[in-house]
Amino acid sequence: MSSFAGRMKEYPTISLDRFDRENLHAQAYFLSHCHKDHMKGLKGPLLKRKLQFSRTVRLYCSFVTKELLLNNPKYAFWEEYTVPLELESPTQISLVDEASGEQEIVVTLLPAGHCPGSVMFLFEGCHGNVLYTGDFRLAVGDASRMEQLHSGSRVKDIQSVYLDSTFYDPRFYQIPSREVCLRGIAELIGNWISQSRYHVVWLNCKAAYGYEYLFTNLGEEFSTQVHVNSLNMFKKMPEILSYVTTDRRCQIHACRHPKDEEFLQGNRLPCGSTAADGTPLRIISIKPSTMWFGERTKKTNVVINESVCLKRAMNSDLNVFLIKSCKHFFFQIKDFLSYLQPVNILPSVVPIGRSLTEVTHMLRMMSRKRSDETMFIYKPLGVLKRSRVQRPSNNSESDNELFEGLDLVPPRKKISMNQEAEKGEFGVGVVSASRLHCSPVGLNFMDCTESNGEEEDDNEEEEGQGDTVKNKGPKWEDFFTPEVLSDSQNSQSQSCCSVRSTSPSRATGSQTPELFSEEEETPDNNKGFSLSLSASNHSSQNLDSHLDDTLILHQDQNQTSDGVTLQSEQEQLSASQTSSDFDIPSTPESKAPQTADLLHLYRKLASREEVVLREEGQGFS
DNA sequence: GCGATCAGCT
DNA sequence: CACAGCTGATCGC
């Protein structure tokens, strides 16, 4: 949960994702996405009253966020005070202060990939450039693909990053891709619902938004629709709308009820559905969750592989905990920060179990302050990612420090993107235009399609392919912006007395806009959400020792005597290792489950056969 | 009666 | 531990 107090030291007269207490005095409000923990105070009567007496105070957010916000009647009064902004379109806002007069600030919304409508905010003004991430989920290399983080060919000078640091912790260094997760779940669901029409699936989705990726993919996979309570929130999102329905006669449900667990115990779906002919439904519940560890404390048979956690529940057929990554994890954040090299990094979340000092220490190593202390020579105008040679993040000592005191073996092999840098193939500050002469998003899509499954190497063929050569597997949903801008939305008025749009080049001083001039050739950025369902894995959190009836299935890795962890052949890497979501080694001393074994397991579970769990490494039967 | 906060639960 | 909620109890206004 976000513990951000709402204000940034550089621009204290604006408030983000917090609307109570001192934030009541803000001159402008920003909402990064429509999750409750970022909306504290947003329906407060004092704030409502303030709006009624103000001509200039407005709430700025994405079009989709406004749509989702106003869908809730409790926030309907925001209608006339909310100004939706286009993605990646710098907008100048006047902050009117009775005491100090008027102050101009330029804000740019960047796709955050956390849930529909989620954005990061880049502020540029007289107190420097500041990035507020909100909750975000980016793949390694995404920062280099964001035009608005660059001025021409250079990375903008970022004073501070206000970071969602929930998972900025080496304990979260391994995650499987969303494809791995989805494939496992789709197999399980397929095996289940194909048995009879009484075999149904319930998706136990807690948060209001962020599961749409799952709905659309399952809908596509099984040529069906997913039952939900209401279509209202999706009414202007046709890409999602076509995959959801309020017709209860389908086999995949994501409906909710306050007492849905009780319903399930009574062999009913939360919508109350039972079979018309009285035949008892056979229900499996699937719980998409980033966090599933709490569930392990219960005395149940649990099977964990890299993407799903299967639990045989007492009264229903089977519970499945789908590991979902709606946020970024350690290496993605590390990559993001080491690319931007801000002067300050301020965590918005200090995970329980960590101290603020620990988090600050880890973050500091990614900041420019750390760099100044070491051999890194600060380049005031920044450098392009491909030219990074001696970034602190590439320093194994930095990694070692991060892993100090943790009872896991850190991935000593550098993430592949950094290997080239170490080899010095790319000189500092010298990046050919051709390497970036594309919309990175579009290139990414092409690259991963063509290179899927191939050995990643360091040969010269990589040149000219930008940062995206490490992305394996066609993951189109990764490359869509989290915005759906239907015509009707686009035509919504952005009028506000204090707002006007500025062109990207004027606002950023970009010197070489042609580097990003082919956006129209990308997959249609405006036609889909960046639906951020993905798979996350448990990290090596000592699960094994205290989970007597838990079987951990994971991946193999060779470890040499000197502690250097080497990845074995590419074919031993799971698909999760080859996705763009992460370029990192797998859990040390773990073993990869074979696809056939997993399929066998899924079928057994789906058919309610007992699964005999053995010691790790001996497989299952 | 309302909102804020917290514990407990999923 | 962590997500992103929800419910219910308690307290102050």
XYZ file of C-alpha atoms (C1' of nucleotides) in Angstrom:
644
model
C 0.000 0.000 0.000
C 1.175 3.439 -0.815
C 2.324 5.429 2.147
C 3.174 8.477 0.090
C 1.987 11.587 1.896
C 0.922 13.273 -1.311
C 3.438 16.033 -1.784
C 6.830 16.449 -3.398
C 9.420 18.757 -1.929
C 10.143 20.407 -5.289
C 6.532 21.298 -5.958
C 4.780 21.347 -2.604
C 1.695 23.114 -3.868
C 0.500 20.112 -5.819
C -0.735 16.838 -4.393
C -0.608 13.373 -5.895
C -2.606 10.318 -4.928
C -3.417 11.794 -1.532
C -6.221 14.234 -0.903
C -6.513 14.567 2.834
C -4.837 16.580 5.575
C -2.341 19.124 4.279
C -3.189 18.096 0.733
C -6.448 19.964 1.167
C -4.460 23.122 0.446
C -3.035 21.988 -2.897
C -3.432 24.075 -6.022
C -3.635 21.087 -8.313
C -4.328 17.394 -7.830
C -3.050 14.399 -9.709
C -4.398 10.845 -9.620
C -2.095 8.183 -11.036
C -4.681 5.392 -11.153
C -7.986 4.377 -9.725
C -7.042 2.138 -6.830
C -8.421 3.002 -3.423
C -5.098 3.250 -1.684
C -4.242 6.117 -4.005
C -7.538 7.897 -3.520
C -7.412 8.676 0.166
C -9.504 11.739 0.897
C -10.744 12.021 -2.648
C -14.378 12.025 -1.598
C -13.885 14.117 1.505
C -16.489 16.828 2.114
C -13.836 19.440 2.836
C -12.209 18.848 -0.508
C -15.565 18.888 -2.228
C -16.323 22.229 -0.640
C -12.963 23.615 -1.655
C -13.587 22.711 -5.278
C -16.893 24.498 -5.295
C -15.168 27.712 -4.338
C -12.172 27.394 -6.623
C -11.888 28.265 -10.285
C -8.428 26.849 -10.785
C -7.999 23.796 -8.622
C -8.465 20.719 -10.750
C -7.732 17.012 -10.727
C -5.523 15.788 -13.555
C -5.411 12.171 -14.654
C -5.670 10.003 -17.742
C -8.881 9.671 -19.706
C -9.355 6.112 -18.566
C -8.786 7.004 -14.927
C -11.389 9.737 -15.170
C -13.795 7.280 -16.706
C -13.209 4.749 -13.958
C -13.362 7.389 -11.255
C -16.676 8.814 -12.369
C -18.083 5.330 -12.681
C -18.284 5.333 -8.894
C -21.170 7.588 -7.781
C -19.236 8.600 -4.685
C -16.773 10.389 -6.912
C -19.242 11.660 -9.466
C -18.907 15.217 -8.164
C -15.407 15.269 -9.680
C -16.923 15.368 -13.147
C -16.608 19.115 -13.559
C -13.303 19.406 -11.749
C -11.376 16.668 -13.523
C -9.163 17.370 -16.498
C -8.131 14.273 -18.429
C -4.796 14.541 -20.179
C -3.454 12.685 -23.151
C -0.575 10.332 -22.656
C 2.884 11.624 -23.474
C 1.597 15.058 -24.279
C 3.274 17.746 -22.171
C 0.712 20.088 -20.726
C 1.366 23.379 -19.033
C -0.531 24.048 -15.856
C -0.701 27.256 -13.919
C -0.479 26.912 -10.189
C -2.170 29.917 -8.721
C -1.061 30.925 -5.290
C -2.517 33.994 -3.674
C 0.712 34.669 -1.831
C 3.389 33.929 -4.397
C 1.428 34.492 -7.549
C 1.350 32.204 -10.541
C 3.775 29.384 -11.211
C 3.956 27.373 -14.396
C 4.616 23.669 -14.452
C 4.611 21.227 -17.343
C 3.228 17.777 -16.647
C 3.494 14.735 -18.884
C 1.621 11.494 -18.362
C 3.651 8.360 -19.037
C 2.121 4.895 -19.268
C 2.655 2.984 -16.037
C 1.355 -0.448 -17.000
C -0.150 -1.121 -13.594
C -3.841 -1.142 -14.362
C -6.115 0.501 -16.923
C -5.477 4.208 -16.995
C -2.446 4.098 -14.740
C 0.224 6.674 -15.411
C 3.406 8.139 -14.062
C 3.701 11.922 -13.860
C 6.717 13.791 -15.114
C 6.829 17.370 -13.847
C 9.094 19.968 -15.375
C 9.343 23.383 -13.833
C 11.570 25.897 -12.158
C 12.542 23.445 -9.425
C 13.751 20.767 -11.780
C 12.349 17.663 -13.398
C 10.588 15.303 -11.070
C 9.092 11.923 -11.823
C 6.326 10.458 -9.699
C 5.866 6.813 -10.616
C 2.691 5.892 -8.770
C 2.333 2.139 -8.962
C 4.082 1.091 -12.091
C 5.193 -1.968 -13.912
C 7.761 -1.687 -16.632
C 9.903 -4.162 -18.468
C 13.634 -3.841 -18.516
C 14.526 -1.236 -21.099
C 11.206 0.586 -21.055
C 12.680 3.811 -19.740
C 14.862 4.116 -22.808
C 11.765 3.813 -24.957
C 9.941 6.712 -23.384
C 10.439 9.734 -25.520
C 9.302 12.147 -22.864
C 12.103 11.053 -20.571
C 14.543 12.265 -23.182
C 15.618 15.555 -24.589
C 16.656 14.737 -28.084
C 19.104 11.875 -27.751
C 19.767 12.487 -24.104
C 18.091 11.389 -20.935
C 16.524 14.286 -19.145
C 18.123 15.487 -15.992
C 15.840 14.142 -13.302
C 16.091 15.799 -9.933
C 13.945 13.367 -8.003
C 12.083 10.163 -8.568
C 9.226 9.462 -6.189
C 9.208 5.740 -6.452
C 6.747 2.996 -5.749
C 9.311 0.869 -3.990
C 7.092 -1.980 -2.913
C 9.243 -4.552 -4.618
C 12.543 -2.786 -4.703
C 14.127 -5.599 -2.852
C 16.480 -8.320 -4.079
C 14.173 -10.852 -2.507
C 11.971 -10.218 -5.510
C 14.590 -10.736 -8.118
C 12.874 -13.520 -9.940
C 9.515 -13.467 -11.581
C 8.059 -15.452 -14.406
C 6.481 -13.702 -17.285
C 2.808 -13.132 -17.642
C 2.815 -15.590 -20.529
C 4.074 -18.391 -18.351
C 1.425 -17.578 -15.825
C -1.334 -17.299 -18.351
C -0.333 -20.488 -20.108
C -0.442 -22.480 -16.897
C -3.784 -21.062 -15.924
C -5.235 -21.480 -19.399
C -4.183 -25.119 -19.404
C -5.800 -25.684 -16.072
C -8.999 -23.893 -17.010
C -9.123 -25.633 -20.361
C -8.810 -29.033 -18.758
C -11.453 -28.128 -16.238
C -14.217 -26.563 -18.273
C -13.864 -29.088 -21.065
C -15.023 -31.866 -18.755
C -18.640 -30.785 -18.672
C -20.754 -27.663 -18.713
C -21.066 -27.970 -14.953
C -17.361 -27.440 -14.543
C -16.971 -23.711 -13.969
C -14.220 -21.371 -12.937
C -14.422 -18.435 -10.566
C -11.784 -15.738 -10.793
C -11.499 -14.261 -7.326
C -10.423 -10.726 -8.182
C -10.065 -8.377 -5.262
C -9.031 -5.064 -6.733
C -11.416 -3.057 -8.805
C -9.188 -2.881 -11.845
C -6.137 -4.627 -13.148
C -7.462 -8.030 -14.130
C -8.688 -7.099 -17.559
C -5.663 -8.649 -19.154
C -6.776 -11.963 -17.747
C -10.367 -11.545 -18.943
C -9.411 -10.719 -22.486
C -6.842 -13.459 -22.819
C -9.049 -16.160 -21.373
C -11.957 -14.918 -23.429
C -9.843 -15.136 -26.520
C -8.406 -18.524 -25.617
C -11.764 -20.169 -24.979
C -13.925 -18.128 -27.316
C -16.099 -17.098 -24.451
C -16.918 -14.167 -22.231
C -16.268 -13.704 -18.561
C -19.176 -13.012 -16.259
C -18.805 -9.801 -14.251
C -21.198 -7.877 -12.030
C -21.354 -4.788 -14.176
C -20.249 -3.601 -17.563
C -20.434 0.059 -16.623
C -16.780 0.569 -15.998
C -15.912 -0.865 -19.370
C -18.546 0.889 -21.389
C -16.037 3.069 -23.157
C -13.447 0.358 -23.487
C -14.571 -1.807 -26.397
C -11.483 -4.008 -26.302
C -12.477 -5.203 -22.877
C -16.226 -4.937 -23.245
C -16.338 -7.647 -25.857
C -14.860 -10.152 -23.432
C -17.092 -9.516 -20.440
C -20.777 -10.127 -19.951
C -23.498 -9.974 -17.350
C -24.987 -13.164 -18.715
C -24.427 -15.719 -15.979
C -24.608 -18.668 -18.323
C -20.929 -18.973 -18.945
C -18.226 -21.112 -17.485
C -15.761 -18.430 -16.458
C -16.913 -16.005 -13.779
C -15.306 -12.979 -12.190
C -18.416 -11.831 -10.396
C -18.201 -10.655 -6.833
C -20.319 -10.741 -3.728
C -19.551 -9.535 -0.216
C -19.906 -13.075 0.996
C -18.514 -14.775 -2.046
C -16.452 -17.214 -0.009
C -19.609 -18.459 1.686
C -21.300 -18.790 -1.665
C -18.474 -20.931 -2.864
C -18.651 -23.153 0.168
C -22.290 -23.680 -0.683
C -21.331 -24.707 -4.175
C -22.701 -21.528 -5.668
C -21.001 -18.843 -7.635
C -21.004 -15.328 -6.134
C -23.672 -14.341 -8.639
C -25.830 -17.066 -7.175
C -25.705 -19.233 -10.234
C -26.454 -22.872 -9.990
C -27.138 -25.284 -12.756
C -30.685 -25.055 -14.069
C -31.276 -28.784 -13.778
C -30.031 -28.959 -10.213
C -26.769 -30.640 -11.038
C -24.161 -29.398 -8.578
C -21.628 -27.088 -10.106
C -18.023 -28.080 -10.019
C -16.188 -24.909 -9.178
C -12.530 -24.113 -9.038
C -11.592 -20.725 -7.740
C -8.662 -18.884 -9.115
C -7.198 -16.059 -7.139
C -4.974 -13.726 -9.069
C -2.685 -12.155 -6.596
C 0.745 -10.721 -6.421
C 0.811 -11.893 -2.886
C 0.012 -15.426 -2.015
C 2.389 -16.092 0.797
C -0.221 -15.629 3.474
C -2.147 -18.530 2.084
C 0.742 -20.852 2.660
C 0.258 -20.729 6.361
C -2.836 -22.847 6.066
C -2.556 -26.565 6.281
C -3.273 -27.467 2.748
C -1.669 -29.293 -0.060
C 0.031 -26.722 -2.130
C 1.818 -27.109 -5.379
C 3.848 -24.229 -6.553
C 5.434 -23.858 -9.888
C 6.785 -20.828 -11.522
C 3.429 -19.346 -12.264
C 0.646 -20.816 -10.253
C 0.054 -22.027 -6.800
C -2.493 -24.784 -6.628
C -4.241 -25.546 -3.415
C -6.727 -28.245 -2.790
C -9.372 -26.530 -0.764
C -11.611 -28.135 1.765
C -14.973 -27.814 0.147
C -14.460 -26.652 -3.361
C -12.694 -28.546 -6.015
C -9.522 -26.610 -6.127
C -8.173 -23.222 -5.369
C -5.592 -21.777 -7.623
C -3.491 -18.853 -6.728
C -2.473 -17.238 -9.896
C 0.655 -15.290 -9.363
C 0.086 -11.941 -10.853
C 2.557 -9.211 -11.164
C 0.813 -5.921 -11.345
C 3.891 -4.108 -10.288
C 7.504 -4.061 -11.239
C 10.066 -6.123 -9.497
C 13.589 -5.658 -8.394
C 15.457 -5.769 -11.661
C 12.941 -3.717 -13.541
C 13.159 -0.974 -10.956
C 16.910 -1.234 -10.879
C 17.085 -0.905 -14.628
C 14.672 1.990 -14.578
C 16.587 3.915 -11.950
C 20.033 3.201 -13.287
C 18.890 4.534 -16.608
C 17.437 7.752 -15.259
C 20.070 8.306 -12.589
C 18.075 10.887 -10.678
C 19.734 13.018 -8.048
C 17.257 11.826 -5.430
C 15.159 8.710 -5.133
C 12.387 8.834 -2.591
C 10.548 5.636 -1.720
C 6.806 5.859 -1.364
C 6.628 2.484 0.303
C 8.810 0.922 2.922
C 7.974 -2.758 2.942
C 7.331 -4.235 6.342
C 10.408 -6.153 7.339
C 12.629 -3.513 5.887
C 13.696 -0.305 7.500
C 13.624 3.047 5.815
C 17.397 3.075 6.159
C 17.718 -0.176 4.249
C 15.449 0.947 1.458
C 17.110 4.328 1.260
C 20.510 2.669 1.133
C 19.514 0.414 -1.729
C 17.895 3.259 -3.604
C 20.820 5.549 -3.056
C 23.025 3.195 -4.978
C 20.895 3.895 -8.014
C 20.922 7.627 -7.549
C 23.375 10.128 -8.824
C 24.558 10.881 -5.310
C 25.957 7.420 -5.107
C 27.459 7.812 -8.512
C 29.247 10.934 -7.487
C 30.858 9.044 -4.687
C 32.180 6.376 -6.985
C 33.874 6.273 -10.314
C 30.881 7.307 -12.290
C 31.333 10.644 -13.946
C 28.142 12.590 -13.861
C 27.028 13.761 -17.222
C 24.698 16.657 -16.655
C 22.810 15.967 -19.812
C 22.652 12.262 -19.276
C 23.635 9.436 -21.545
C 21.701 6.984 -23.563
C 21.230 3.580 -22.179
C 23.235 1.776 -24.785
C 26.173 3.885 -23.935
C 26.207 2.982 -20.336
C 29.543 1.474 -19.557
C 30.286 2.132 -15.973
C 26.974 2.692 -14.420
C 26.967 1.721 -10.782
C 24.136 -0.642 -11.446
C 26.431 -2.708 -13.581
C 28.944 -2.973 -10.875
C 28.864 -6.368 -9.290
C 29.859 -4.814 -6.027
C 26.664 -2.868 -6.062
C 24.741 -6.056 -6.484
C 26.690 -7.750 -3.807
C 25.903 -4.988 -1.408
C 22.264 -5.315 -2.204
C 22.322 -8.966 -1.432
C 24.299 -8.694 1.748
C 22.644 -10.346 4.645
C 20.117 -12.127 2.511
C 19.946 -15.832 2.581
C 19.845 -16.337 -1.101
C 22.441 -16.543 -3.749
C 22.207 -13.470 -5.893
C 22.359 -13.722 -9.607
C 25.969 -13.062 -10.289
C 25.637 -13.217 -13.993
C 24.921 -9.760 -15.243
C 21.668 -9.191 -16.861
C 22.319 -9.569 -20.477
C 21.773 -6.004 -21.443
C 24.709 -5.025 -19.350
C 27.038 -7.581 -20.774
C 27.478 -5.669 -23.923
C 28.239 -2.609 -21.957
C 30.929 -4.430 -20.091
C 32.451 -5.537 -23.292
C 32.641 -1.950 -24.271
C 30.991 -2.429 -27.590
C 29.264 0.857 -27.356
C 31.133 3.982 -26.564
C 29.957 6.519 -24.104
C 27.579 8.990 -25.589
C 27.872 7.624 -29.085
C 24.688 6.090 -30.240
C 23.803 5.898 -33.829
C 20.498 7.269 -34.837
C 19.693 4.060 -36.607
C 19.686 2.224 -33.367
C 16.861 4.338 -32.161
C 15.351 5.218 -35.441
C 12.060 3.677 -34.736
C 9.367 3.715 -32.243
C 11.020 1.495 -29.743
C 7.713 -0.055 -29.024
C 7.245 -1.089 -32.571
C 10.726 -2.406 -32.927
C 10.335 -4.313 -29.773
C 7.343 -6.063 -31.122
C 9.132 -7.053 -34.277
C 12.222 -8.159 -32.490
C 10.613 -10.375 -30.033
C 8.562 -12.005 -32.682
C 11.537 -12.841 -34.751
C 13.908 -13.830 -32.049
C 11.580 -15.804 -29.928
C 13.276 -18.769 -28.376
C 16.618 -18.112 -29.884
C 19.779 -18.080 -27.935
C 20.611 -14.718 -26.679
C 24.075 -13.820 -27.705
C 26.468 -11.004 -27.868
C 27.231 -11.102 -31.513
C 27.235 -8.208 -33.825
C 23.773 -8.843 -35.112
C 22.473 -7.120 -32.101
C 23.692 -3.844 -33.307
C 21.022 -1.704 -34.688
C 18.301 -3.380 -32.774
C 18.241 -1.007 -29.917
C 17.569 -2.071 -26.409
C 14.926 -4.443 -27.357
C 16.852 -7.449 -28.491
C 16.475 -9.117 -25.154
C 12.761 -9.270 -25.382
C 11.783 -12.756 -26.306
C 8.380 -13.984 -27.133
C 5.570 -12.070 -28.718
C 4.093 -10.099 -25.886
C 2.017 -7.569 -27.616
C 0.132 -6.510 -24.554
C 3.400 -5.326 -23.079
C 3.662 -2.728 -25.727
C 0.320 -1.122 -25.575
C -0.215 1.998 -23.655
C -2.653 1.774 -20.805
C -5.022 4.109 -22.511
C -8.099 3.512 -24.468
C -9.079 6.654 -26.156
C -12.194 6.111 -28.062
C -13.378 8.838 -30.288
C -15.880 9.943 -27.759
C -13.187 10.220 -25.153
C -10.842 11.983 -27.419
C -13.450 14.505 -28.134
C -14.020 15.225 -24.510
C -13.256 18.739 -23.668
C -9.937 19.416 -22.109
C -10.890 22.966 -21.550
C -9.662 24.480 -18.411
C -8.837 28.052 -17.899
C -5.349 27.264 -16.746
C -4.340 24.479 -19.101
C -2.859 24.440 -22.510
C -0.966 21.804 -24.367
C 2.503 22.293 -25.639
C 4.286 20.290 -28.249
C 6.713 17.686 -26.996
C 9.667 19.230 -28.695
C 9.014 22.668 -27.411
C 8.406 21.519 -23.961
C 11.383 19.271 -23.680
C 13.891 20.963 -25.843
C 14.303 17.767 -27.776
C 17.036 18.184 -30.289
C 16.429 15.158 -32.391
C 12.767 14.447 -32.487
C 13.239 12.333 -35.580
C 14.592 9.609 -33.376
C 11.092 8.929 -32.302
C 9.336 9.929 -35.410
C 7.780 6.678 -36.480
C 5.260 6.112 -33.830
C 2.548 5.612 -36.326
C 4.198 2.406 -37.366
C 3.923 0.877 -33.972
C 1.180 -1.483 -33.007
C -1.723 0.751 -32.396
C -0.899 2.311 -29.119
C -4.310 3.651 -28.559
C -6.258 0.532 -29.118
C -5.395 -1.470 -26.080
C -4.618 -1.294 -22.470
C -1.351 -2.173 -21.022
C -3.058 -4.712 -18.940
C -0.520 -5.534 -16.455
C -1.445 -8.954 -15.382
C 1.663 -10.938 -15.202
C 3.226 -13.679 -13.294
C 5.370 -13.204 -10.345
C 7.161 -15.901 -8.570
C 7.936 -16.378 -5.011
C 11.534 -15.587 -4.552
C 13.757 -17.827 -2.561
C 12.215 -16.889 0.681
C 13.020 -19.961 2.649
C 9.707 -21.367 1.712
C 10.960 -24.843 1.516
C 11.962 -25.324 5.080
C 8.645 -24.709 6.715
C 6.207 -25.915 4.174
C 6.012 -29.559 4.781
C 3.354 -30.311 2.248
C 4.399 -27.833 -0.319
C 6.150 -28.784 -3.470
C 8.247 -26.188 -5.122
C 8.786 -26.612 -8.791
C 11.284 -24.300 -10.278
C 14.252 -23.950 -12.423
C 17.699 -25.295 -12.758
C 20.834 -23.405 -12.552
C 24.464 -24.282 -12.323
C 26.562 -22.797 -9.695
C 30.292 -22.879 -9.748
C 32.486 -23.243 -6.760
C 33.474 -19.631 -6.712
C 29.926 -18.566 -6.295
C 29.483 -17.395 -9.827
C 26.132 -18.446 -11.010
C 25.993 -19.475 -14.595
C 22.991 -20.008 -16.670
C 23.053 -23.302 -18.416
C 21.904 -23.771 -21.968
C 19.145 -21.594 -23.186
C 16.866 -24.529 -23.615
C 17.023 -25.077 -19.893
C 15.641 -21.681 -19.246
C 11.971 -21.488 -18.812
C 9.920 -19.277 -20.982
C 9.769 -16.960 -18.057
C 13.420 -16.332 -18.426
C 13.177 -15.329 -21.979
C 10.433 -12.810 -21.766
C 10.916 -9.129 -21.810
C 9.631 -8.935 -18.311
C 12.963 -9.858 -16.919
C 16.406 -10.784 -18.037
C 17.639 -12.423 -14.977
C 18.892 -15.782 -13.867
C 16.575 -18.190 -12.212
C 16.463 -19.148 -8.621
C 19.703 -20.807 -7.611
C 19.684 -24.523 -6.913
C 16.294 -24.952 -8.378
C 15.043 -27.301 -11.004
C 12.844 -26.627 -13.942
C 9.640 -28.587 -14.184
C 9.103 -30.181 -17.520
C 6.143 -29.022 -19.510
C 4.839 -32.553 -19.747
C 5.054 -32.946 -16.003
C 3.140 -29.768 -15.451
C 0.475 -30.747 -17.906
C 0.208 -34.080 -16.191
C -0.108 -32.312 -12.883
C -2.751 -29.937 -14.079
C -4.795 -32.782 -15.478
C -4.565 -34.729 -12.276
C -5.624 -31.751 -10.232
C -8.392 -30.897 -12.602
C -9.736 -34.420 -12.409
C -9.530 -34.373 -8.616
C -6.972 -37.103 -8.471
C -4.723 -37.050 -5.477
C -1.354 -35.532 -6.063
C 1.344 -37.165 -4.018
C 3.942 -34.659 -3.062
C 7.491 -35.755 -2.650
C 10.656 -34.133 -1.630
C 11.741 -31.339 -3.840
C 13.681 -32.507 -6.805
C 11.994 -35.892 -6.918
C 9.027 -34.667 -8.838
C 5.491 -35.687 -8.236
C 3.196 -38.444 -9.195
C -25.121 9.837 11.516
C -20.750 10.482 9.501
C -15.863 9.969 8.901
C -11.421 8.239 10.468
C -8.778 4.571 12.196
C -7.695 -0.051 13.273
C -8.061 -5.140 13.505
C -9.153 -8.996 11.022
C -9.882 -11.367 6.922
C -9.339 -12.745 2.095
C 5.725 -8.979 5.328
C 4.167 -7.313 0.742
C -1.699 -6.810 -3.043
C -6.112 -4.338 -2.974
C -9.447 -4.478 -1.096
C -13.881 -5.255 2.409
C -16.319 -5.618 6.982
C -16.993 -4.520 11.576
C -15.770 -2.240 16.024
C -14.562 1.865 18.224
C -13.976 6.710 18.798
C -14.599 11.701 18.095
C -17.336 15.242 16.152
